[in-house]
């Protein structure tokens, strides 16, 4: 059985700045342009039966604005008339109205349990689209942005069950056979889940390929695989060659067979929870150990064979070996004894050779026994550990090493109860091949730097925010540290009302927005045109990182947020705002 490789993320030290002094608030105005929409955005609010935190993460915080990373400064949204609308910006001073590029053939309002419509740009000429009712469209678009060749045409259209949203898709060309692989997310009811939320998260990996049947060239589903988990993934993406899948999530995902019954999984979970009765119980003092094994009724001493060696023990019952192994430490085997008690139990007394040594286990690597500690031993252990604990908060602050006071911790310093993990799944074996325990490295956001590569993900490391680019082809160094946003991990923790997070593909700035109005921009350090000194250290400061704040003139909630190298796009219910951040690439 193959075991997944435990990996770690390697930080590039030259990309860190230990002398970073913080962001300086700049009052320079940011050019902001407002476009009024012809029809409102097709927002779908959570229903009464979508009450869990997972529903909020997946659908309540959904980003309704989609950036086409294959073409610069091109964004899309879907309005409540079922139209896919596009805005491509060439010149800020000559903005046109968003144009319709496609209209969904179905009436969105006819489905009561629909989700938000979603779209993903698989390549420069292919798009996957969901209307939120459970129907998947694969669309050939031609060269988007070229009015002469752009034409959105449905190539594949099929109902795939309960409603879903698209979270990633790629276009593949292998052996002259074209296919589109897409990742669909659902949150489904689990009736047999008695202790949890009653829901589970389903990720369906669907591959649609072109089939040549005589003169007919038709696209059909050639592969469907399903992963199940208990939390909405922060990040999930298919590798560019379609050979694997990467997921960042709090709780693990695993592949299940299509159509597998829920009862099978419940039986597996229940079997794991059944506690196995220990084979033996053991106690210890400073001088000896006592082992007790329950025997079958009417056992006699003729049925038992016990062999003592200085560092080994072997117990046989009626020609059946019930316990054997290497002892944790040496014993005086000549002074060790055994006896059968009246309650059909075998009691073994082992004399320690190293008196005073506490054994953490009886037999090395054996998990069949249970250690029983008496009250005197527990009191002694507590007394030895007393210096590490206190009932008072920081009772002696003048000590050389004062204890940590939890009240002095800020929100951004508190670790999560559960740590996230980054897992890579093989597309053929459906097994986990690589696992990275992210610990306290909080997930922040994802961004596409190069559309031909997998999306990058940004994690908090200490106070900084580090950007990681996955490289599925490099088995030894699969995740590359490509950029750092200094102190951004610390800064973002203070923004209680933040909704969306993004950064420029060229790393020139990062930005986040609140639920209403405000947008915060954090620029990378740039050289100063004037001389500036640090008052505390008396040294000249060569670079300054600026923070800017933009306030939108609207009371509508922010529904979408995307960043390009030059602009920020902010979508509300009835308006699309453009904030000019950089004047050149």
mmCIF file of C-alpha atoms in Angstrom, residues 318-537:
data_model
loop_
_atom_site.group_PDB
_atom_site.id
_atom_site.type_symbol
_atom_site.label_atom_id
_atom_site.label_comp_id
_atom_site.label_asym_id
_atom_site.label_seq_id
_atom_site.Cartn_x
_atom_site.Cartn_y
_atom_site.Cartn_z
ATOM 1 C CA UNK A 318 -2.816 -23.628 25.006
ATOM 2 C CA UNK A 319 -0.239 -23.441 22.189
ATOM 3 C CA UNK A 320 -1.527 -20.010 21.177
ATOM 4 C CA UNK A 321 0.839 -17.062 21.651
ATOM 5 C CA UNK A 322 -1.147 -14.221 23.225
ATOM 6 C CA UNK A 323 1.656 -11.761 24.039
ATOM 7 C CA UNK A 324 5.250 -11.470 22.907
ATOM 8 C CA UNK A 325 7.699 -8.640 22.390
ATOM 9 C CA UNK A 326 10.677 -6.603 23.469
ATOM 10 C CA UNK A 327 10.236 -4.873 26.813
ATOM 11 C CA UNK A 328 10.757 -1.135 27.094
ATOM 12 C CA UNK A 329 13.634 -1.644 29.521
ATOM 13 C CA UNK A 330 15.498 -4.511 31.172
ATOM 14 C CA UNK A 331 14.024 -6.607 33.989
ATOM 15 C CA UNK A 332 15.417 -9.002 36.601
ATOM 16 C CA UNK A 333 14.008 -12.080 34.876
ATOM 17 C CA UNK A 334 15.013 -14.445 37.700
ATOM 18 C CA UNK A 335 12.957 -12.481 40.257
ATOM 19 C CA UNK A 336 9.890 -12.016 38.001
ATOM 20 C CA UNK A 337 6.870 -14.274 38.751
ATOM 21 C CA UNK A 338 3.347 -15.056 37.588
ATOM 22 C CA UNK A 339 0.174 -16.474 39.171
ATOM 23 C CA UNK A 340 -3.427 -17.334 38.167
ATOM 24 C CA UNK A 341 -5.953 -15.486 40.349
ATOM 25 C CA UNK A 342 -9.380 -16.767 41.410
ATOM 26 C CA UNK A 343 -11.173 -14.607 38.826
ATOM 27 C CA UNK A 344 -9.422 -16.416 35.934
ATOM 28 C CA UNK A 345 -6.871 -13.651 35.433
ATOM 29 C CA UNK A 346 -3.128 -14.029 34.904
ATOM 30 C CA UNK A 347 -1.095 -11.669 37.090
ATOM 31 C CA UNK A 348 2.570 -11.143 36.146
ATOM 32 C CA UNK A 349 5.091 -9.315 38.361
ATOM 33 C CA UNK A 350 8.156 -7.894 36.590
ATOM 34 C CA UNK A 351 11.055 -6.498 38.631
ATOM 35 C CA UNK A 352 12.709 -3.421 37.078
ATOM 36 C CA UNK A 353 16.461 -3.551 36.684
ATOM 37 C CA UNK A 354 16.664 0.256 36.517
ATOM 38 C CA UNK A 355 14.732 1.295 39.617
ATOM 39 C CA UNK A 356 12.980 4.663 39.410
ATOM 40 C CA UNK A 357 12.690 4.614 35.602
ATOM 41 C CA UNK A 358 9.141 5.335 34.408
ATOM 42 C CA UNK A 359 8.076 3.160 31.480
ATOM 43 C CA UNK A 360 5.873 4.913 28.896
ATOM 44 C CA UNK A 361 4.939 1.510 27.411
ATOM 45 C CA UNK A 362 5.283 -2.128 28.446
ATOM 46 C CA UNK A 363 6.264 -3.678 25.107
ATOM 47 C CA UNK A 364 7.911 -1.545 22.415
ATOM 48 C CA UNK A 365 5.361 -0.614 19.720
ATOM 49 C CA UNK A 366 2.528 -2.653 21.286
ATOM 50 C CA UNK A 367 -0.868 -0.899 21.504
ATOM 51 C CA UNK A 368 -2.929 -3.759 22.965
ATOM 52 C CA UNK A 369 -2.522 -2.757 26.618
ATOM 53 C CA UNK A 370 -3.777 0.021 28.861
ATOM 54 C CA UNK A 371 -1.759 1.700 31.608
ATOM 55 C CA UNK A 372 -3.564 2.215 34.929
ATOM 56 C CA UNK A 373 -2.187 4.985 37.152
ATOM 57 C CA UNK A 374 -3.101 5.279 40.815
ATOM 58 C CA UNK A 375 -3.933 8.590 42.509
ATOM 59 C CA UNK A 376 -0.484 8.880 44.134
ATOM 60 C CA UNK A 377 1.260 8.661 40.761
ATOM 61 C CA UNK A 378 -1.070 11.260 39.231
ATOM 62 C CA UNK A 379 -0.408 13.633 42.144
ATOM 63 C CA UNK A 380 3.357 13.194 41.753
ATOM 64 C CA UNK A 381 3.198 13.952 38.018
ATOM 65 C CA UNK A 382 1.052 17.030 38.652
ATOM 66 C CA UNK A 383 3.546 18.298 41.223
ATOM 67 C CA UNK A 384 6.445 17.896 38.794
ATOM 68 C CA UNK A 385 4.540 19.907 36.155
ATOM 69 C CA UNK A 386 3.287 22.597 38.546
ATOM 70 C CA UNK A 387 5.993 25.079 37.524
ATOM 71 C CA UNK A 388 4.617 25.117 33.959
ATOM 72 C CA UNK A 389 1.082 26.166 34.947
ATOM 73 C CA UNK A 390 -0.573 28.776 37.104
ATOM 74 C CA UNK A 391 -4.084 29.680 38.201
ATOM 75 C CA UNK A 392 -3.146 33.360 37.994
ATOM 76 C CA UNK A 393 -2.525 35.346 34.821
ATOM 77 C CA UNK A 394 1.185 36.182 34.766
ATOM 78 C CA UNK A 395 1.630 35.938 38.583
ATOM 79 C CA UNK A 396 5.307 36.943 38.481
ATOM 80 C CA UNK A 397 6.037 39.181 35.489
ATOM 81 C CA UNK A 398 9.582 39.867 36.703
ATOM 82 C CA UNK A 399 10.646 36.249 36.213
ATOM 83 C CA UNK A 400 13.267 35.611 33.574
ATOM 84 C CA UNK A 401 10.779 33.657 31.440
ATOM 85 C CA UNK A 402 7.250 34.843 32.319
ATOM 86 C CA UNK A 403 4.383 32.580 31.226
ATOM 87 C CA UNK A 404 2.277 33.543 28.208
ATOM 88 C CA UNK A 405 -0.750 35.680 29.039
ATOM 89 C CA UNK A 406 -3.584 34.790 26.656
ATOM 90 C CA UNK A 407 -5.217 38.191 27.222
ATOM 91 C CA UNK A 408 -2.212 39.870 25.622
ATOM 92 C CA UNK A 409 -2.693 37.948 22.377
ATOM 93 C CA UNK A 410 -4.345 39.778 19.509
ATOM 94 C CA UNK A 411 -6.957 38.122 17.323
ATOM 95 C CA UNK A 412 -4.448 37.647 14.506
ATOM 96 C CA UNK A 413 -2.128 35.681 16.844
ATOM 97 C CA UNK A 414 -4.699 33.096 17.875
ATOM 98 C CA UNK A 415 -4.328 29.693 16.245
ATOM 99 C CA UNK A 416 -7.309 27.907 14.757
ATOM 100 C CA UNK A 417 -8.574 24.829 16.575
ATOM 101 C CA UNK A 418 -8.171 22.783 13.413
ATOM 102 C CA UNK A 419 -5.286 23.149 10.994
ATOM 103 C CA UNK A 420 -5.698 23.096 7.232
ATOM 104 C CA UNK A 421 -3.934 20.662 4.946
ATOM 105 C CA UNK A 422 -2.872 20.781 1.321
ATOM 106 C CA UNK A 423 -3.414 17.462 -0.472
ATOM 107 C CA UNK A 424 -2.529 16.317 -3.955
ATOM 108 C CA UNK A 425 -4.653 13.490 -5.459
ATOM 109 C CA UNK A 426 -3.583 11.320 -8.384
ATOM 110 C CA UNK A 427 -6.156 11.311 -11.181
ATOM 111 C CA UNK A 428 -5.674 7.637 -12.102
ATOM 112 C CA UNK A 429 -5.326 5.883 -8.736
ATOM 113 C CA UNK A 430 -7.551 8.432 -6.916
ATOM 114 C CA UNK A 431 -5.118 8.189 -3.983
ATOM 115 C CA UNK A 432 -3.478 10.974 -1.993
ATOM 116 C CA UNK A 433 0.144 11.293 -3.124
ATOM 117 C CA UNK A 434 1.344 14.415 -1.254
ATOM 118 C CA UNK A 435 0.196 16.024 1.990
ATOM 119 C CA UNK A 436 1.311 19.346 3.499
ATOM 120 C CA UNK A 437 0.142 20.179 7.015
ATOM 121 C CA UNK A 438 -0.395 23.943 6.906
ATOM 122 C CA UNK A 439 -0.692 24.259 10.698
ATOM 123 C CA UNK A 440 -1.352 27.876 11.601
ATOM 124 C CA UNK A 441 -0.646 29.144 8.057
ATOM 125 C CA UNK A 442 -4.057 30.671 7.457
ATOM 126 C CA UNK A 443 -5.391 30.543 3.895
ATOM 127 C CA UNK A 444 -6.077 34.061 2.557
ATOM 128 C CA UNK A 445 -6.978 33.961 -1.158
ATOM 129 C CA UNK A 446 -6.111 32.532 -4.580
ATOM 130 C CA UNK A 447 -5.080 34.292 -7.788
ATOM 131 C CA UNK A 448 -4.198 33.297 -11.353
ATOM 132 C CA UNK A 449 -0.789 34.636 -12.341
ATOM 133 C CA UNK A 450 -0.414 32.583 -15.517
ATOM 134 C CA UNK A 451 -3.623 31.061 -16.987
ATOM 135 C CA UNK A 452 -1.614 28.118 -18.352
ATOM 136 C CA UNK A 453 -0.566 27.199 -14.785
ATOM 137 C CA UNK A 454 -2.597 26.287 -11.726
ATOM 138 C CA UNK A 455 -3.966 29.171 -9.631
ATOM 139 C CA UNK A 456 -1.647 30.414 -6.884
ATOM 140 C CA UNK A 457 -2.755 30.433 -3.263
ATOM 141 C CA UNK A 458 -1.751 32.901 -0.579
ATOM 142 C CA UNK A 459 -1.049 31.782 2.997
ATOM 143 C CA UNK A 460 -0.232 33.677 6.130
ATOM 144 C CA UNK A 461 3.276 32.968 7.474
ATOM 145 C CA UNK A 462 3.838 34.719 10.785
ATOM 146 C CA UNK A 463 2.819 38.328 9.963
ATOM 147 C CA UNK A 464 3.453 38.136 6.211
ATOM 148 C CA UNK A 465 1.310 36.827 3.360
ATOM 149 C CA UNK A 466 3.206 34.462 1.046
ATOM 150 C CA UNK A 467 2.126 33.557 -2.480
ATOM 151 C CA UNK A 468 2.682 29.951 -3.641
ATOM 152 C CA UNK A 469 2.656 28.706 -7.238
ATOM 153 C CA UNK A 470 1.928 24.967 -7.652
ATOM 154 C CA UNK A 471 4.075 23.083 -10.206
ATOM 155 C CA UNK A 472 2.596 19.630 -10.707
ATOM 156 C CA UNK A 473 5.491 18.555 -12.954
ATOM 157 C CA UNK A 474 8.097 19.063 -10.205
ATOM 158 C CA UNK A 475 7.604 16.144 -7.837
ATOM 159 C CA UNK A 476 10.420 17.209 -5.476
ATOM 160 C CA UNK A 477 9.531 20.898 -5.261
ATOM 161 C CA UNK A 478 5.839 21.049 -6.122
ATOM 162 C CA UNK A 479 5.048 24.440 -4.563
ATOM 163 C CA UNK A 480 7.196 27.512 -5.250
ATOM 164 C CA UNK A 481 7.264 30.627 -3.107
ATOM 165 C CA UNK A 482 6.954 33.402 -5.739
ATOM 166 C CA UNK A 483 6.067 36.588 -3.837
ATOM 167 C CA UNK A 484 5.602 38.123 -0.390
ATOM 168 C CA UNK A 485 3.211 40.821 0.815
ATOM 169 C CA UNK A 486 4.927 42.173 3.904
ATOM 170 C CA UNK A 487 2.892 42.241 7.142
ATOM 171 C CA UNK A 488 -0.323 41.659 5.181
ATOM 172 C CA UNK A 489 -1.175 38.558 7.207
ATOM 173 C CA UNK A 490 -1.192 40.725 10.329
ATOM 174 C CA UNK A 491 -2.965 43.693 8.736
ATOM 175 C CA UNK A 492 -5.841 41.712 7.232
ATOM 176 C CA UNK A 493 -6.667 40.133 10.605
ATOM 177 C CA UNK A 494 -7.814 43.527 11.892
ATOM 178 C CA UNK A 495 -10.377 43.909 9.093
ATOM 179 C CA UNK A 496 -13.422 42.361 10.768
ATOM 180 C CA UNK A 497 -15.804 43.081 7.864
ATOM 181 C CA UNK A 498 -13.596 41.906 4.994
ATOM 182 C CA UNK A 499 -15.394 39.979 2.267
ATOM 183 C CA UNK A 500 -13.052 39.506 -0.707
ATOM 184 C CA UNK A 501 -9.264 39.434 -1.047
ATOM 185 C CA UNK A 502 -7.195 39.737 -4.244
ATOM 186 C CA UNK A 503 -3.828 40.799 -5.624
ATOM 187 C CA UNK A 504 -2.386 41.946 -8.941
ATOM 188 C CA UNK A 505 -0.916 39.175 -11.126
ATOM 189 C CA UNK A 506 2.394 41.091 -11.131
ATOM 190 C CA UNK A 507 2.364 41.283 -7.276
ATOM 191 C CA UNK A 508 2.447 45.121 -7.366
ATOM 192 C CA UNK A 509 -0.368 45.414 -4.815
ATOM 193 C CA UNK A 510 -2.868 43.442 -2.771
ATOM 194 C CA UNK A 511 -6.399 44.590 -2.021
ATOM 195 C CA UNK A 512 -9.373 43.631 0.103
ATOM 196 C CA UNK A 513 -12.891 44.945 0.322
ATOM 197 C CA UNK A 514 -15.486 45.047 3.060
ATOM 198 C CA UNK A 515 -19.120 44.044 2.676
ATOM 199 C CA UNK A 516 -20.049 47.689 2.043
ATOM 200 C CA UNK A 517 -18.246 50.548 0.305
ATOM 201 C CA UNK A 518 -14.644 50.439 1.509
ATOM 202 C CA UNK A 519 -11.708 49.030 -0.459
ATOM 203 C CA UNK A 520 -8.190 48.835 1.016
ATOM 204 C CA UNK A 521 -5.095 48.738 -1.221
ATOM 205 C CA UNK A 522 -1.629 47.719 0.020
ATOM 206 C CA UNK A 523 1.223 48.470 -2.353
ATOM 207 C CA UNK A 524 4.653 46.882 -2.474
ATOM 208 C CA UNK A 525 7.534 49.069 -1.177
ATOM 209 C CA UNK A 526 8.892 51.517 -3.757
ATOM 210 C CA UNK A 527 12.015 53.763 -3.637
ATOM 211 C CA UNK A 528 11.540 57.209 -2.116
ATOM 212 C CA UNK A 529 12.023 60.306 -4.251
ATOM 213 C CA UNK A 530 12.914 62.354 -1.142
ATOM 214 C CA UNK A 531 15.187 61.650 1.834
ATOM 215 C CA UNK A 532 13.395 60.052 4.813
ATOM 216 C CA UNK A 533 14.914 58.967 8.146
ATOM 217 C CA UNK A 534 13.770 56.515 10.806
ATOM 218 C CA UNK A 535 13.615 58.597 14.012
ATOM 219 C CA UNK A 536 14.194 55.673 16.362
ATOM 220 C CA UNK A 537 17.205 54.183 14.595
#
